[in-house]
Amino acid sequence: GNVYSAATWEWDGAAWWLREPVSSPSGRYNHAMAYDGERGEVVLFGGRAASGLRNDTWAWDGEAWSQRAPAVAPRTREDHAMAFDEARGETLLFGGEGSSGLLADTWRWDGAAWTVVVGAGPSPRYAPALAYDPIGARLVLFGGGGASLQGDTWAWDGVGWQLLATPVRPVPRASSALAFEPSRGRLVLFGGFDGDGLLADLWELDGLAWSPLSPQVSPPARGGHALVRHDASEALLLVGADGGALADTWSFRFDLDRTRPAPPAEACAAGLDLDGDGAVGCDDGDCWGRCTPACEPATAAAGVCDPAEPTSPRCGDDTCALIETCAVCPHDCGPCPAVCGDLACAASENAATCPVDCPA
């Protein structure tokens, strides 16, 4: 069963080490953690302690835990989702279960303050899976438990939530885990609970569609586990849990055809032109890994792509496709609303009203 543990463990790529900081969060479970790459620290929020549900915020810098004291914070909760948004340099928190029921609120953490996000999004739910997709420059949320188990897929682009139409998808579930696998440029989902029992299935999301994977060896079925990208080994790391009954560690990596180029890392769905070539979104040839992942530019130019592989969408085709947003293609999707904190200086914003978006 669940244990109110306050132990801090660290993985060095080969073994786990127990750390013994002077102070740390109280023992708890069903909390959420995310690595803040902007500030080089792990952020922890909430969970269930012996004293009840918590809404405290802590940060681990590699040596010590420090409790933060923001003026405003999300309400107490457990089984919420949290992940770091690399494109916008902030941690996003969604949902969970509070003392009065299921939650559907979205919050941003910038390293010093929590800010609530106003707008429609996923339905109230507990234990959804959430991870950052660097190719799409977005956060992706899957499933969770609510009035019934959910099997929907949502994307957060820094402005709002968008429901993705994915005809083929994993069965509805809660307590699964999702992470970005860098060698193939896909999000990978493992396990969870589907209402009848624990799952051990593996799926990948290429930005447009879910596909099942069938590895020769697989971890035992589980839920409530952790799945994270381990850049040093170019693999995914899976740990635990099934309520703490499992303490095993697994790694996953695709066996790639190395003659095929990897998708580029440019943030093709955020309207950003990182290489300064003047093209963004699906109009940028660098974005084939996001827009046409089975047909890289050289193959497309030779006219030998798989006929089933779409050569569109393209910005300007008058259709707001799943992989397009107002930031990527306002021609197709309409202009983005002005939102202070989205790193885009809108006409209605200035250095005085929103210095984050419009620095002086």
Short mmCIF file of C-alpha atoms in Angstrom, two decimals:
data_model
loop_
_atom_site.label_atom_id
_atom_site.label_comp_id
_atom_site.label_asym_id
_atom_site.label_seq_id
_atom_site.Cartn_x
_atom_site.Cartn_y
_atom_site.Cartn_z
CA GLY A 1 0.00 0.00 0.00
CA ASN A 2 0.92 3.68 -0.08
CA VAL A 3 3.53 4.85 2.42
CA TYR A 4 4.16 8.35 3.76
CA SER A 5 7.80 8.35 2.71
CA ALA A 6 10.07 11.39 3.01
CA ALA A 7 13.15 9.76 1.49
CA THR A 8 15.03 11.49 -1.33
CA TRP A 9 16.73 9.23 -3.90
CA GLU A 10 18.94 10.15 -6.84
CA TRP A 11 19.73 8.14 -9.99
CA ASP A 12 23.26 8.54 -11.42
CA GLY A 13 22.68 6.52 -14.59
CA ALA A 14 23.68 3.20 -13.06
CA ALA A 15 22.44 3.08 -9.46
CA TRP A 16 20.13 4.75 -6.94
CA TRP A 17 21.62 6.71 -4.04
CA LEU A 18 19.81 7.74 -0.87
CA ARG A 19 20.33 11.42 -0.14
CA GLU A 20 20.04 12.78 3.39
CA PRO A 21 19.28 16.52 3.21
CA VAL A 22 18.94 18.54 6.42
CA SER A 23 15.31 19.36 5.66
CA SER A 24 12.81 17.95 3.21
CA PRO A 25 9.08 17.80 2.45
CA SER A 26 7.02 15.78 4.90
CA GLY A 27 6.36 12.14 4.06
CA ARG A 28 3.68 11.84 1.38
CA TYR A 29 2.40 10.08 -1.71
CA ASN A 30 0.37 11.03 -4.82
CA HIS A 31 2.33 14.28 -5.12
CA ALA A 32 3.74 15.60 -8.42
CA MET A 33 7.26 16.56 -9.44
CA ALA A 34 8.86 18.12 -12.52
CA TYR A 35 12.39 19.14 -13.48
CA ASP A 36 12.62 22.87 -14.13
CA GLY A 37 15.31 23.13 -16.80
CA GLU A 38 15.24 26.93 -16.73
CA ARG A 39 16.32 27.10 -13.08
CA GLY A 40 18.04 23.71 -12.72
CA GLU A 41 15.85 22.36 -9.95
CA VAL A 42 13.14 19.79 -9.31
CA VAL A 43 9.78 21.23 -8.25
CA LEU A 44 7.42 19.30 -5.97
CA PHE A 45 3.82 20.21 -5.21
CA GLY A 46 1.10 18.81 -2.95
CA GLY A 47 0.16 15.21 -2.35
CA ARG A 48 -1.28 13.33 0.61
CA ALA A 49 0.62 13.40 3.91
CA ALA A 50 -0.30 11.95 7.29
CA SER A 51 -1.83 15.32 8.12
CA GLY A 52 -4.02 15.26 4.99
CA LEU A 53 -3.85 16.83 1.56
CA ARG A 54 -1.08 19.38 1.00
CA ASN A 55 -0.52 22.41 -1.25
CA ASP A 56 3.09 23.22 -0.38
CA THR A 57 5.75 23.93 -3.00
CA TRP A 58 9.32 22.64 -2.67
CA ALA A 59 12.43 22.79 -4.87
CA TRP A 60 15.43 20.41 -4.96
CA ASP A 61 18.67 21.91 -6.34
CA GLY A 62 20.71 18.70 -6.27
CA GLU A 63 21.92 19.21 -2.72
CA ALA A 64 19.05 20.51 -0.59
CA TRP A 65 15.29 20.96 -0.47
CA SER A 66 13.90 24.47 0.07
CA GLN A 67 10.27 25.30 0.68
CA ARG A 68 8.87 28.16 -1.35
CA ALA A 69 6.29 30.60 -0.01
CA PRO A 70 4.30 31.97 -2.96
CA ALA A 71 1.56 34.49 -2.18
CA VAL A 72 -0.96 32.40 -4.10
CA ALA A 73 -0.94 28.62 -4.65
CA PRO A 74 -3.22 25.93 -6.07
CA ARG A 75 -5.55 24.38 -3.51
CA THR A 76 -4.62 21.16 -1.70
CA ARG A 77 -4.71 18.08 -3.92
CA GLU A 78 -3.30 14.69 -4.87
CA ASP A 79 -2.97 12.71 -8.12
CA HIS A 80 -2.44 15.89 -10.15
CA ALA A 81 -0.24 16.17 -13.26
CA MET A 82 2.80 18.40 -13.54
CA ALA A 83 5.44 18.87 -16.26
CA PHE A 84 7.95 21.51 -17.33
CA ASP A 85 7.13 23.56 -20.43
CA GLU A 86 10.53 24.05 -22.05
CA ALA A 87 9.29 26.51 -24.70
CA ARG A 88 7.94 28.91 -22.11
CA GLY A 89 10.28 28.19 -19.18
CA GLU A 90 7.60 27.33 -16.65
CA THR A 91 6.03 24.34 -14.94
CA LEU A 92 2.40 23.51 -15.70
CA LEU A 93 0.08 21.85 -13.18
CA PHE A 94 -3.32 20.38 -14.02
CA GLY A 95 -6.21 18.81 -12.12
CA GLY A 96 -6.06 16.12 -9.48
CA GLU A 97 -8.38 15.39 -6.58
CA GLY A 98 -9.01 17.82 -3.74
CA SER A 99 -10.90 17.57 -0.50
CA SER A 100 -14.18 18.45 -2.23
CA GLY A 101 -13.78 16.40 -5.40
CA LEU A 102 -12.06 16.29 -8.77
CA LEU A 103 -10.29 19.38 -10.14
CA ALA A 104 -9.82 20.79 -13.65
CA ASP A 105 -7.75 23.91 -12.98
CA THR A 106 -4.51 24.78 -14.76
CA TRP A 107 -1.64 26.65 -13.05
CA ARG A 108 1.77 27.96 -14.13
CA TRP A 109 4.86 28.07 -11.88
CA ASP A 110 7.66 30.43 -12.95
CA GLY A 111 10.09 29.56 -10.16
CA ALA A 112 8.69 32.16 -7.77
CA ALA A 113 4.92 32.43 -8.20
CA TRP A 114 1.87 30.39 -9.15
CA THR A 115 -0.57 31.88 -11.68
CA VAL A 116 -3.94 30.34 -12.48
CA VAL A 117 -4.91 29.95 -16.14
CA VAL A 118 -8.42 31.00 -17.16
CA GLY A 119 -10.06 29.08 -20.01
CA ALA A 120 -11.61 25.77 -21.02
CA GLY A 121 -9.61 22.56 -20.93
CA PRO A 122 -9.80 18.89 -20.01
CA SER A 123 -12.64 17.76 -17.77
CA PRO A 124 -12.05 17.32 -14.01
CA ARG A 125 -9.88 14.24 -13.44
CA TYR A 126 -7.25 12.56 -11.30
CA ALA A 127 -3.99 10.86 -12.35
CA PRO A 128 -3.70 11.94 -16.00
CA ALA A 129 -0.37 11.56 -17.80
CA LEU A 130 1.40 14.79 -18.83
CA ALA A 131 4.68 15.35 -20.69
CA TYR A 132 6.44 17.93 -22.84
CA ASP A 133 6.82 17.40 -26.59
CA PRO A 134 9.86 19.45 -27.72
CA ILE A 135 9.17 18.89 -31.42
CA GLY A 136 5.67 20.30 -31.08
CA ALA A 137 6.74 22.79 -28.38
CA ARG A 138 3.69 21.80 -26.39
CA LEU A 139 2.60 19.78 -23.39
CA VAL A 140 0.47 16.70 -24.04
CA LEU A 141 -2.01 15.25 -21.54
CA PHE A 142 -3.63 11.82 -21.83
CA GLY A 143 -6.44 10.15 -19.93
CA GLY A 144 -7.03 10.13 -16.21
CA GLY A 145 -9.94 9.19 -13.98
CA GLY A 146 -13.10 11.24 -13.59
CA ALA A 147 -16.77 10.41 -13.64
CA SER A 148 -15.40 7.60 -15.80
CA LEU A 149 -11.92 6.75 -17.03
CA GLN A 150 -10.75 9.03 -19.83
CA GLY A 151 -8.94 8.24 -23.08
CA ASP A 152 -8.72 11.71 -24.60
CA THR A 153 -5.56 13.53 -25.69
CA TRP A 154 -5.04 17.25 -25.09
CA ALA A 155 -2.28 19.69 -26.05
CA TRP A 156 -1.23 22.88 -24.24
CA ASP A 157 0.50 25.46 -26.45
CA GLY A 158 1.11 28.12 -23.82
CA VAL A 159 -2.14 29.91 -24.63
CA GLY A 160 -4.83 27.27 -24.16
CA TRP A 161 -5.80 23.62 -24.29
CA GLN A 162 -6.73 21.88 -27.56
CA LEU A 163 -8.46 18.51 -27.79
CA LEU A 164 -6.66 16.32 -30.35
CA ALA A 165 -8.68 14.01 -32.57
CA THR A 166 -6.95 10.63 -32.35
CA PRO A 167 -9.23 7.87 -33.78
CA VAL A 168 -6.79 5.14 -32.69
CA ARG A 169 -5.67 5.55 -29.09
CA PRO A 170 -4.89 3.68 -25.88
CA VAL A 171 -7.87 2.44 -23.89
CA PRO A 172 -9.12 4.89 -21.25
CA ARG A 173 -7.00 4.72 -18.12
CA ALA A 174 -5.63 6.52 -15.07
CA SER A 175 -2.19 6.42 -13.42
CA SER A 176 -0.25 5.83 -16.65
CA ALA A 177 3.05 7.58 -17.44
CA LEU A 178 4.11 9.62 -20.48
CA ALA A 179 7.55 10.87 -21.59
CA PHE A 180 9.33 12.10 -24.72
CA GLU A 181 11.67 9.57 -26.32
CA PRO A 182 14.43 11.59 -28.06
CA SER A 183 15.94 9.10 -30.50
CA ARG A 184 12.72 8.81 -32.53
CA GLY A 185 11.10 12.06 -31.48
CA ARG A 186 7.90 10.52 -30.10
CA LEU A 187 5.96 10.62 -26.86
CA VAL A 188 5.75 7.20 -25.23
CA LEU A 189 3.05 6.03 -22.80
CA PHE A 190 3.21 2.96 -20.56
CA GLY A 191 0.75 1.15 -18.31
CA GLY A 192 -1.88 2.46 -15.93
CA PHE A 193 -5.22 1.16 -14.66
CA ASP A 194 -8.20 0.63 -17.00
CA GLY A 195 -10.86 -0.21 -14.42
CA ASP A 196 -10.41 -3.96 -14.74
CA GLY A 197 -6.75 -4.20 -13.79
CA LEU A 198 -3.24 -2.91 -14.30
CA LEU A 199 -1.84 -2.51 -17.82
CA ALA A 200 1.56 -3.19 -19.38
CA ASP A 201 0.95 -1.86 -22.89
CA LEU A 202 3.25 0.59 -24.64
CA TRP A 203 2.12 3.30 -27.07
CA GLU A 204 3.75 6.13 -29.02
CA LEU A 205 2.30 9.43 -30.21
CA ASP A 206 3.90 10.90 -33.33
CA GLY A 207 2.14 14.25 -32.96
CA LEU A 208 -0.90 13.20 -34.94
CA ALA A 209 -1.73 9.59 -34.08
CA TRP A 210 -1.25 6.93 -31.41
CA SER A 211 0.34 3.60 -32.37
CA PRO A 212 0.89 0.51 -30.17
CA LEU A 213 4.44 -0.79 -29.67
CA SER A 214 5.41 -4.40 -29.04
CA PRO A 215 8.84 -4.66 -27.39
CA GLN A 216 10.29 -8.14 -26.90
CA VAL A 217 10.68 -7.54 -23.16
CA SER A 218 8.37 -5.39 -21.08
CA PRO A 219 8.04 -4.40 -17.41
CA PRO A 220 5.21 -6.00 -15.42
CA ALA A 221 1.84 -4.26 -15.43
CA ARG A 222 1.63 -1.27 -13.06
CA GLY A 223 0.12 2.11 -12.31
CA GLY A 224 1.32 5.23 -10.53
CA HIS A 225 4.87 4.74 -11.82
CA ALA A 226 7.32 7.35 -13.11
CA LEU A 227 8.61 7.59 -16.68
CA VAL A 228 11.26 10.20 -17.49
CA ARG A 229 13.72 11.04 -20.25
CA HIS A 230 17.32 10.27 -19.26
CA ASP A 231 19.39 12.31 -21.69
CA ALA A 232 22.76 10.85 -20.73
CA SER A 233 21.76 7.35 -21.87
CA GLU A 234 19.35 8.52 -24.61
CA ALA A 235 16.73 6.30 -23.01
CA LEU A 236 13.54 6.48 -20.99
CA LEU A 237 13.71 5.47 -17.34
CA LEU A 238 10.71 3.75 -15.72
CA VAL A 239 10.54 3.35 -11.93
CA GLY A 240 8.02 1.61 -9.59
CA ALA A 241 5.25 1.68 -8.48
CA ASP A 242 1.71 0.14 -8.16
CA GLY A 243 1.20 1.89 -4.87
CA GLY A 244 4.81 1.30 -3.84
CA ALA A 245 4.63 -2.48 -4.26
CA LEU A 246 7.15 -2.36 -7.13
CA ALA A 247 10.64 -0.90 -6.72
CA ASP A 248 12.20 -1.98 -10.02
CA THR A 249 13.94 0.25 -12.58
CA TRP A 250 13.69 -0.24 -16.35
CA SER A 251 15.11 1.60 -19.35
CA PHE A 252 13.60 1.83 -22.82
CA ARG A 253 15.22 2.87 -26.08
CA PHE A 254 14.25 2.35 -29.71
CA ASP A 255 16.50 0.18 -31.87
CA LEU A 256 16.74 2.72 -34.68
CA ASP A 257 17.67 2.47 -38.31
CA ARG A 258 20.63 4.85 -38.08
CA THR A 259 20.49 5.59 -41.82
CA ARG A 260 17.32 7.59 -41.23
CA PRO A 261 17.81 11.14 -39.93
CA ALA A 262 16.31 12.05 -36.60
CA PRO A 263 13.62 14.74 -36.48
CA PRO A 264 15.10 18.16 -35.83
CA ALA A 265 14.66 19.80 -32.46
CA GLU A 266 13.31 23.12 -33.75
CA ALA A 267 10.15 24.17 -31.89
CA CYS A 268 7.93 23.87 -34.94
CA ALA A 269 4.54 24.23 -33.29
CA ALA A 270 5.18 27.34 -31.25
CA GLY A 271 5.60 29.83 -34.07
CA LEU A 272 9.31 30.12 -33.25
CA ASP A 273 12.03 30.46 -35.87
CA LEU A 274 15.00 29.14 -33.90
CA ASP A 275 17.38 28.91 -36.85
CA GLY A 276 16.43 32.26 -38.39
CA ASP A 277 15.57 30.89 -41.82
CA GLY A 278 12.37 32.94 -42.00
CA ALA A 279 10.01 29.95 -41.98
CA VAL A 280 7.83 28.68 -39.14
CA GLY A 281 5.41 25.82 -38.53
CA CYS A 282 4.80 23.36 -41.33
CA ASP A 283 6.14 25.83 -43.90
CA ASP A 284 9.62 25.22 -42.42
CA GLY A 285 11.40 22.29 -44.04
CA ASP A 286 13.11 21.64 -40.71
CA CYS A 287 9.74 20.69 -39.26
CA TRP A 288 9.22 17.51 -41.28
CA GLY A 289 9.62 15.50 -38.05
CA ARG A 290 6.48 17.20 -36.77
CA CYS A 291 4.50 17.67 -40.00
CA THR A 292 5.41 14.65 -42.13
CA PRO A 293 7.37 12.33 -39.80
CA ALA A 294 7.53 9.42 -42.29
CA CYS A 295 8.77 11.50 -45.19
CA GLU A 296 11.91 13.56 -44.68
CA PRO A 297 12.62 16.36 -47.18
CA ALA A 298 15.17 14.47 -49.30
CA THR A 299 12.75 11.62 -49.83
CA ALA A 300 9.89 13.99 -50.55
CA ALA A 301 11.96 15.82 -53.17
CA ALA A 302 12.66 12.51 -54.91
CA GLY A 303 8.93 11.80 -55.06
CA VAL A 304 9.20 8.39 -53.40
CA CYS A 305 7.33 8.94 -50.15
CA ASP A 306 4.73 6.48 -48.95
CA PRO A 307 1.50 7.49 -50.76
CA ALA A 308 -0.35 7.14 -47.45
CA GLU A 309 1.89 9.73 -45.80
CA PRO A 310 0.29 13.17 -45.98
CA THR A 311 2.33 15.95 -47.57
CA SER A 312 0.18 18.49 -45.77
CA PRO A 313 -1.00 20.35 -43.70
CA ARG A 314 0.66 23.51 -44.77
CA CYS A 315 0.18 26.98 -43.40
CA GLY A 316 -2.07 28.81 -45.82
CA ASP A 317 -4.31 25.92 -46.87
CA ASP A 318 -7.26 27.50 -45.00
CA THR A 319 -7.61 24.52 -42.66
CA CYS A 320 -6.57 24.67 -39.01
CA ALA A 321 -5.07 21.19 -38.67
CA LEU A 322 -4.33 19.37 -35.44
CA ILE A 323 -0.65 20.26 -35.52
CA GLU A 324 -1.31 23.94 -36.27
CA THR A 325 -2.17 26.65 -33.74
CA CYS A 326 -2.79 30.37 -33.86
CA ALA A 327 0.92 30.81 -33.05
CA VAL A 328 2.06 28.53 -35.88
CA CYS A 329 -0.38 29.65 -38.52
CA PRO A 330 -2.75 32.57 -37.83
CA HIS A 331 -3.84 32.45 -41.51
CA ASP A 332 -5.50 29.07 -40.92
CA CYS A 333 -6.30 29.22 -37.19
CA GLY A 334 -6.97 32.90 -36.59
CA PRO A 335 -4.99 35.33 -34.45
CA CYS A 336 -3.95 34.35 -30.93
CA PRO A 337 -5.55 36.21 -28.05
CA ALA A 338 -3.23 38.49 -26.11
CA VAL A 339 -2.13 36.60 -23.00
CA CYS A 340 0.53 38.10 -20.74
CA GLY A 341 3.13 35.40 -20.18
CA ASP A 342 2.94 33.65 -23.57
CA LEU A 343 6.29 35.21 -24.63
CA ALA A 344 4.66 36.96 -27.60
CA CYS A 345 4.33 40.76 -27.55
CA ALA A 346 0.83 41.44 -28.88
CA ALA A 347 -0.31 44.81 -30.25
CA SER A 348 -2.30 45.45 -27.08
CA GLU A 349 0.72 44.76 -24.81
CA ASN A 350 3.76 46.86 -23.97
CA ALA A 351 6.72 46.91 -21.58
CA ALA A 352 4.62 48.53 -18.88
CA THR A 353 1.59 46.22 -19.02
CA CYS A 354 3.50 42.99 -19.71
CA PRO A 355 7.30 43.20 -19.37
CA VAL A 356 7.66 39.41 -19.70
CA ASP A 357 6.32 39.45 -23.28
CA CYS A 358 7.54 42.94 -24.21
CA PRO A 359 10.89 43.62 -22.54
CA ALA A 360 12.01 47.22 -22.73
#
